[in-house]
Amino acid sequence: MDKFLVKISKSKKNTKTNAEKNVGLSEENLHSIEKKRSKIDIVPNTKDINQIQNAVSSDVVTSKSDQTTNTLLESDNFIQDPGEKSKNALILFSSGFGPYQPNNIIFPQHSGRKFRPEWYSSFPWIEYSSSSNSAFCFYCRAFPSNTSDPTFVSVGFKQWSKASYKSFPQHEKSFGYKEASAKLAGYKSSKKSGSIISKVNTHHQQIVADNRAYLKCILDSLLYCARQGIAVRGHREDEDSSNKGNFLELLTLRANDNDIIQRYFIEKEKTFRYVRGDYTNTFLEYLANIVIKNIIDNVIAAGIFSIIVDETQDLSRHEQVAIIIRYATKDLSPAEVFLGFYETETTDGETLSMLIKSTFVSHGLKIENIRGQCYDGAASMRGSYKGVQARIREENHLAMYIHCNAHILNLCLIDLAKQVSYVRNVFGTLNTLHNFIGASSKRHAIFEKMYSVLNVSTCDGPKTLKSLSDTRWSCRLDALKAVLLNFQTVVSTLEDISENDAVCGSDANALLKSINTFEFLFCIYFLKNIMLLTNVLSKYLQSSSIIYSNVQSMAKVTIQELCNMRCEESFNNTWNEVDILRKQYNVSSPILPRKQKIPAKLGGGLKKVENTIINKHYKINIYFAVLDNIINDMGERFEENNLYVLNCMQDILLNDMPNNNSFKEINKMYGFDEDNLKAETTILNRMYKTVHDQNNVQSKINSIASENYKAGFPTLTRLIQLFITVPTNSASCERSFSCLRRLKTYLRTTMGQSRLNSLGILQIERERSSLIDKDEVIDKFSAAAECRGRRLLLQ
């Protein structure tokens, strides 16, 4: 006879209601017990006492919310006999036990009758107490109520003579038994499939998850359009439209492979689809604000920064101001970030400076943290008294002004075309030639025909003529190379037009006489060699990662190379190479220019010709004149940015033995500790020389950043950060204007400023926009006051 030698600890507090009597553990603890119990597969009538004890000891926990519940284990014994304890039936049932139905025992007689084991199968709810020789109802004990029969709950049934034909069947028909059975069945069902509350909660969570997944699809599609710079909205977006715009058409395409979009957008499972223009504007604004917040956090963490500002006119004839911020990252590398497009009615110094200040205030940036400002050469920007740079320096004298070096070089090239008549004439002819052939599809077709007939190979250059522009800095080189490489094609095209076109033949003939000369060929070849050198500098100056020392050294090297070209040997090489081209293209031989007449009121006669030798005329009046002009102009204009304080920084960072005045100047202007700066510079130079061979500023900066010397050289690190923060060009603004032209096309001229700004930020800052946390956007959208009311559940 197997018996369970187990005890259950009794509750130290009395329950106040029947519900409290019936529930020994909270639902959470019972669910945990049931979950763990199912893992070891314990059946109600198991006889393995050790297995029962192990299961109970690992499953039963103490409820912190119900002070009437104690642990199921207080000793090594476990009580299942209903006569010993009549309040633990629900706990036993939750732990995997059923009615207590012992078989291999001796049932004592009562009034000449005794309990019969076959009743277990006839009445499965019966459990027998060997300690009291009585029968109980396991169901009523587990879920007692006011209508329950106390005999089967707490007293115990002993009238065995009436059991099978009267008392047990009557008990099964009683309301208390039926209620307990229903509760037991519901409890079993809830353990398998979950309670009503959990089902409702699970359903709610699933709805929220689907809604958020749909909004993420919306955001992904918007981000795709924004980052690619394509239009979001369509002209007509109704159901009958065959082209609803990129955004809606993209959603329709994605619906083929995305069940959420198919349900919400195509099948319109929900009332709200969030694809209207006002919603897309809101989403774009939230996305852009997250990018801006990330940028501002990085700028504030850097401590100091510089500003780069430029303005242009969009296709709506609105003045757009682009604001760029430059700062040094943690690894001591420069970063230039786009802050946005801002519309302004006027572009005077006062208006632009107020715009910059208000923008900084709105983003939490301080004017006193500015260390540099870089603009183009416009008077409203660089003016010494009322310009933007002067107004900013009135509030912060440390915000030094840097004239954009790329614009400086461009001004040098423009002046070159204005100062030397031969260069002016060549560029004028190039411009007229491009307009003449490119303005007519008929004349351009003749050019293409001649190109294919002559089989010109220009794999390393342009195959069509290029226009000239004062703002596209490399266009002059492209225009020169296009004519030089396609010279025979251009000549043949003009000859064909001159012979066969009755309307434009005279113009073609005039252009033909202008270009089919040695002078023209010499100028474009010579200017191409100059532009090749300056174009290298131009591209280098457009980089956002260069620093002051690199600009100065690159400009000096370029000027030196131009000086090296100013010699007899170089001229002779150019002359010989052009003469070879002249023979190849069958161009007339070089001649001296005609003698100029002196006006009669000045005495009349002919001017005396200074150079009677042809090549000497070309050398002095064209070759040397062009080189002298550009060398002097570059030297003077780049001297504007040759600032003493920046040279002091460069002296400290570059030289092994810096000048003492450099330390004093840095200490005077920026408040650096002079002694600490000297000591750190001396130690760093010694350490650097033992490892590195080359000695330049950029190499030292990379060394400090890569070898983590920042902790050991805090003052020097601050100096490097300041040196890196100072801008050198405003090319980032020019690149943002290229983005502006892609965004605000002639079909999108009615775009609002907020939408334009958001799209510009998301496209220009592509790397940051690809890392946006879309859950954060959805949370902001859900919490927005204007979005409350009837909407999708997002929380």
Short mmCIF file of C-alpha atoms in Angstrom, two decimals, residues 362-649:
data_model
loop_
_atom_site.label_atom_id
_atom_site.label_comp_id
_atom_site.label_asym_id
_atom_site.label_seq_id
_atom_site.Cartn_x
_atom_site.Cartn_y
_atom_site.Cartn_z
CA SER A 362 16.26 77.16 -32.08
CA HIS A 363 18.75 74.26 -32.08
CA GLY A 364 20.37 75.10 -28.76
CA LEU A 365 23.71 76.19 -30.23
CA LYS A 366 25.62 79.15 -28.81
CA ILE A 367 27.21 81.95 -30.82
CA GLU A 368 30.15 82.11 -28.41
CA ASN A 369 31.18 78.57 -29.42
CA ILE A 370 31.82 79.57 -33.04
CA ARG A 371 35.50 79.51 -33.97
CA GLY A 372 35.34 80.08 -37.72
CA GLN A 373 33.02 81.29 -40.46
CA CYS A 374 33.47 80.68 -44.17
CA TYR A 375 31.55 82.45 -46.94
CA ASP A 376 32.02 83.42 -50.56
CA GLY A 377 33.22 86.86 -51.65
CA ALA A 378 29.81 88.59 -51.72
CA ALA A 379 29.79 91.98 -50.03
CA SER A 380 26.83 91.04 -47.81
CA MET A 381 28.85 88.11 -46.43
CA ARG A 382 32.44 89.37 -46.20
CA GLY A 383 31.79 93.09 -45.63
CA SER A 384 34.14 94.54 -43.01
CA TYR A 385 31.46 96.67 -41.35
CA LYS A 386 27.97 95.44 -42.19
CA GLY A 387 28.69 91.99 -43.58
CA VAL A 388 27.63 88.78 -41.88
CA GLN A 389 31.16 87.99 -40.74
CA ALA A 390 31.51 91.42 -39.11
CA ARG A 391 28.17 91.13 -37.28
CA ILE A 392 29.06 87.66 -35.98
CA ARG A 393 32.47 88.86 -34.80
CA GLU A 394 30.83 91.69 -32.87
CA GLU A 395 29.35 89.05 -30.57
CA ASN A 396 32.26 86.59 -30.77
CA HIS A 397 35.69 87.93 -31.71
CA LEU A 398 37.05 84.36 -31.91
CA ALA A 399 34.90 83.58 -34.97
CA MET A 400 37.58 84.25 -37.60
CA TYR A 401 36.47 84.77 -41.20
CA ILE A 402 37.83 82.57 -44.00
CA HIS A 403 37.15 83.48 -47.62
CA CYS A 404 36.29 80.26 -49.44
CA ASN A 405 39.52 79.09 -51.09
CA ALA A 406 37.66 77.38 -53.92
CA HIS A 407 35.94 80.66 -54.75
CA ILE A 408 39.30 82.44 -54.60
CA LEU A 409 40.75 80.13 -57.25
CA ASN A 410 37.64 80.54 -59.38
CA LEU A 411 37.98 84.33 -59.18
CA CYS A 412 41.59 84.01 -60.34
CA LEU A 413 40.51 82.09 -63.42
CA ILE A 414 37.72 84.57 -64.17
CA ASP A 415 40.15 87.48 -63.88
CA LEU A 416 42.51 85.67 -66.22
CA ALA A 417 39.82 85.66 -68.91
CA LYS A 418 39.19 89.36 -68.35
CA GLN A 419 42.74 90.68 -68.15
CA VAL A 420 44.35 89.03 -71.20
CA SER A 421 42.60 89.85 -74.48
CA TYR A 422 43.74 86.68 -76.22
CA VAL A 423 42.25 84.50 -73.47
CA ARG A 424 39.07 86.57 -73.47
CA ASN A 425 38.67 86.06 -77.22
CA VAL A 426 39.26 82.33 -76.99
CA PHE A 427 36.67 81.79 -74.25
CA GLY A 428 34.22 84.01 -76.14
CA THR A 429 34.68 81.92 -79.26
CA LEU A 430 34.24 78.69 -77.28
CA ASN A 431 31.01 79.95 -75.77
CA THR A 432 29.66 81.08 -79.14
CA LEU A 433 30.66 77.77 -80.74
CA HIS A 434 28.84 75.75 -78.09
CA ASN A 435 25.71 77.85 -78.38
CA PHE A 436 25.77 77.76 -82.18
CA ILE A 437 26.01 73.96 -82.51
CA GLY A 438 24.09 72.99 -79.40
CA ALA A 439 21.15 75.36 -79.92
CA SER A 440 19.95 73.54 -83.02
CA SER A 441 19.20 69.85 -83.19
CA LYS A 442 19.87 70.00 -86.93
CA ARG A 443 23.37 71.44 -86.48
CA HIS A 444 24.07 69.06 -83.59
CA ALA A 445 23.06 66.14 -85.83
CA ILE A 446 25.62 67.30 -88.37
CA PHE A 447 28.25 67.36 -85.60
CA GLU A 448 27.39 63.77 -84.59
CA LYS A 449 27.49 62.68 -88.22
CA MET A 450 30.94 64.18 -88.71
CA TYR A 451 32.11 62.57 -85.49
CA SER A 452 31.11 59.11 -86.70
CA VAL A 453 32.46 59.66 -90.25
CA LEU A 454 35.86 60.87 -89.07
CA ASN A 455 36.01 58.07 -86.50
CA VAL A 456 37.49 60.33 -83.86
CA SER A 457 38.77 58.45 -80.83
CA THR A 458 38.27 60.48 -77.64
CA CYS A 459 38.06 57.78 -75.05
CA ASP A 460 39.90 59.94 -72.53
CA GLY A 461 37.86 63.09 -73.11
CA PRO A 462 34.41 64.52 -73.90
CA LYS A 463 32.65 63.62 -77.12
CA THR A 464 30.47 66.74 -77.26
CA LEU A 465 31.12 70.44 -76.81
CA LYS A 466 30.87 71.80 -73.27
CA SER A 467 29.47 75.09 -72.06
CA LEU A 468 31.25 77.71 -69.95
CA SER A 469 30.05 78.71 -66.51
CA ASP A 470 31.33 81.01 -63.79
CA THR A 471 29.98 78.75 -61.02
CA ARG A 472 30.92 75.26 -62.27
CA TRP A 473 34.61 75.37 -61.51
CA SER A 474 35.88 72.63 -63.79
CA CYS A 475 33.81 73.53 -66.85
CA ARG A 476 36.56 75.59 -68.53
CA LEU A 477 38.91 72.64 -68.69
CA ASP A 478 36.14 70.44 -70.11
CA ALA A 479 35.32 73.07 -72.76
CA LEU A 480 38.97 73.36 -73.82
CA LYS A 481 39.50 69.60 -73.97
CA ALA A 482 36.24 69.10 -75.90
CA VAL A 483 37.30 71.47 -78.71
CA LEU A 484 40.91 70.32 -78.76
CA LEU A 485 40.06 66.62 -78.97
CA ASN A 486 37.26 67.18 -81.48
CA PHE A 487 38.92 69.96 -83.46
CA GLN A 488 38.66 68.23 -86.85
CA THR A 489 35.00 67.35 -86.19
CA VAL A 490 34.19 70.97 -85.32
CA VAL A 491 35.93 72.29 -88.45
CA SER A 492 34.14 69.78 -90.70
CA THR A 493 30.80 70.62 -89.09
CA LEU A 494 31.25 74.35 -89.64
CA GLU A 495 32.34 73.79 -93.23
CA ASP A 496 29.24 71.70 -93.94
CA ILE A 497 26.92 74.30 -92.37
CA SER A 498 28.69 77.14 -94.16
CA GLU A 499 28.18 75.49 -97.55
CA ASN A 500 24.65 74.09 -97.15
CA ASP A 501 22.79 76.30 -94.66
CA ALA A 502 21.46 79.46 -96.26
CA VAL A 503 20.35 81.01 -92.97
CA CYS A 504 23.22 80.23 -90.59
CA GLY A 505 25.97 79.68 -93.14
CA SER A 506 27.48 83.12 -92.59
CA ASP A 507 27.73 82.57 -88.84
CA ALA A 508 29.37 79.20 -89.39
CA ASN A 509 31.84 80.76 -91.78
CA ALA A 510 32.76 83.46 -89.27
CA LEU A 511 33.30 80.87 -86.54
CA LEU A 512 35.34 78.75 -88.93
CA LYS A 513 37.69 81.64 -89.64
CA SER A 514 38.05 82.29 -85.90
CA ILE A 515 38.99 78.78 -84.85
CA ASN A 516 40.92 77.65 -87.93
CA THR A 517 43.98 79.69 -86.93
CA PHE A 518 47.26 78.96 -85.23
CA GLU A 519 46.52 81.59 -82.57
CA PHE A 520 43.30 79.86 -81.49
CA LEU A 521 44.93 76.44 -81.49
CA PHE A 522 47.89 77.72 -79.47
CA CYS A 523 45.67 79.40 -76.87
CA ILE A 524 43.39 76.43 -76.23
CA TYR A 525 46.36 74.05 -75.97
CA PHE A 526 48.29 76.36 -73.65
CA LEU A 527 45.25 77.18 -71.51
CA LYS A 528 44.45 73.48 -71.25
CA ASN A 529 47.88 72.86 -69.67
CA ILE A 530 47.28 75.67 -67.16
CA MET A 531 43.77 74.45 -66.34
CA LEU A 532 45.06 70.92 -65.75
CA LEU A 533 47.20 72.26 -62.90
CA THR A 534 44.56 74.57 -61.43
CA ASN A 535 41.86 71.91 -61.76
CA VAL A 536 43.82 69.61 -59.45
CA LEU A 537 43.87 72.38 -56.86
CA SER A 538 40.21 73.18 -57.53
CA LYS A 539 39.08 69.61 -56.85
CA TYR A 540 41.28 69.42 -53.78
CA LEU A 541 39.87 72.65 -52.39
CA GLN A 542 36.34 71.30 -52.67
CA SER A 543 36.99 68.52 -50.17
CA SER A 544 35.24 68.83 -46.80
CA SER A 545 38.06 67.05 -44.95
CA ILE A 546 41.02 69.32 -45.80
CA ILE A 547 42.55 71.64 -43.20
CA TYR A 548 44.31 75.00 -43.35
CA SER A 549 47.85 73.65 -43.62
CA ASN A 550 46.97 71.41 -46.56
CA VAL A 551 45.33 74.31 -48.41
CA GLN A 552 48.35 76.56 -47.96
CA SER A 553 50.83 73.92 -49.06
CA MET A 554 48.71 72.87 -52.05
CA ALA A 555 48.25 76.46 -53.23
CA LYS A 556 51.98 77.16 -52.91
CA VAL A 557 52.86 74.03 -54.87
CA THR A 558 50.42 74.97 -57.64
CA ILE A 559 51.82 78.50 -57.89
CA GLN A 560 55.32 77.08 -57.97
CA GLU A 561 54.40 74.75 -60.83
CA LEU A 562 52.99 77.69 -62.77
CA CYS A 563 56.22 79.56 -62.14
CA ASN A 564 58.17 76.60 -63.48
CA MET A 565 56.18 76.82 -66.71
CA ARG A 566 57.41 80.39 -67.23
CA CYS A 567 60.64 79.57 -69.01
CA GLU A 568 62.03 79.31 -72.53
CA GLU A 569 62.16 75.55 -72.51
CA SER A 570 58.53 75.15 -71.53
CA PHE A 571 57.41 77.68 -74.16
CA ASN A 572 59.42 75.97 -76.87
CA ASN A 573 57.87 72.59 -76.00
CA THR A 574 54.40 74.11 -76.18
CA TRP A 575 55.18 75.83 -79.46
CA ASN A 576 56.47 72.64 -81.06
CA GLU A 577 53.52 70.55 -79.90
CA VAL A 578 51.04 73.09 -81.24
CA ASP A 579 52.91 73.22 -84.55
CA ILE A 580 52.48 69.45 -84.86
CA LEU A 581 48.74 69.84 -84.26
CA ARG A 582 48.61 72.65 -86.83
CA LYS A 583 50.01 70.37 -89.50
CA GLN A 584 47.76 67.52 -88.44
CA TYR A 585 44.59 69.65 -88.66
CA ASN A 586 45.80 71.60 -91.74
CA VAL A 587 45.63 74.95 -89.98
CA SER A 588 47.25 78.06 -91.44
CA SER A 589 50.72 79.04 -90.27
CA PRO A 590 51.15 81.61 -87.49
CA ILE A 591 51.32 85.26 -88.50
CA LEU A 592 51.95 88.50 -86.69
CA PRO A 593 48.92 90.61 -85.83
CA ARG A 594 48.16 93.49 -88.15
CA LYS A 595 49.68 96.83 -87.31
CA GLN A 596 47.33 99.11 -85.39
CA LYS A 597 46.73 102.67 -86.52
CA ILE A 598 47.08 105.66 -84.27
CA PRO A 599 43.96 107.89 -84.25
CA ALA A 600 44.31 111.04 -86.35
CA LYS A 601 43.62 113.31 -83.38
CA LEU A 602 46.64 111.76 -81.67
CA GLY A 603 48.93 112.29 -84.64
CA GLY A 604 48.00 109.36 -86.88
CA GLY A 605 50.32 106.77 -88.32
CA LEU A 606 51.00 103.14 -87.35
CA LYS A 607 52.01 101.78 -83.99
CA LYS A 608 55.52 100.45 -83.75
CA VAL A 609 55.60 96.67 -83.55
CA GLU A 610 57.63 95.57 -80.53
CA ASN A 611 58.18 91.95 -81.62
CA THR A 612 58.86 91.22 -85.22
CA ILE A 613 59.57 87.52 -84.60
CA ILE A 614 56.42 85.40 -84.50
CA ASN A 615 57.30 82.97 -81.72
CA LYS A 616 58.67 85.83 -79.60
CA HIS A 617 55.36 87.63 -79.98
CA TYR A 618 53.49 84.54 -78.75
CA LYS A 619 55.93 84.07 -75.89
CA ILE A 620 55.77 87.60 -74.53
CA ASN A 621 52.23 88.74 -75.35
CA ILE A 622 50.40 85.46 -74.73
CA TYR A 623 52.46 82.82 -72.92
CA PHE A 624 54.27 84.93 -70.33
CA ALA A 625 51.38 87.40 -70.03
CA VAL A 626 48.91 84.69 -69.07
CA LEU A 627 51.28 83.05 -66.58
CA ASP A 628 52.24 86.36 -64.96
CA ASN A 629 48.61 87.29 -64.56
CA ILE A 630 47.45 84.08 -62.93
CA ILE A 631 50.56 83.72 -60.72
CA ASN A 632 50.23 87.24 -59.34
CA ASP A 633 46.48 86.97 -58.92
CA MET A 634 46.66 83.65 -57.05
CA GLY A 635 49.45 84.92 -54.81
CA GLU A 636 47.50 88.04 -53.84
CA ARG A 637 44.11 86.41 -53.36
CA PHE A 638 45.31 83.38 -51.36
CA GLU A 639 47.25 85.75 -49.14
CA GLU A 640 43.88 86.92 -47.80
CA ASN A 641 43.48 83.64 -45.89
CA ASN A 642 47.10 83.59 -44.73
CA LEU A 643 46.08 84.38 -41.13
CA TYR A 644 48.70 84.88 -38.48
CA VAL A 645 46.92 82.92 -35.73
CA LEU A 646 46.48 79.91 -38.02
CA ASN A 647 50.14 80.08 -38.95
CA CYS A 648 50.99 80.02 -35.24
CA MET A 649 48.92 76.87 -34.80
#
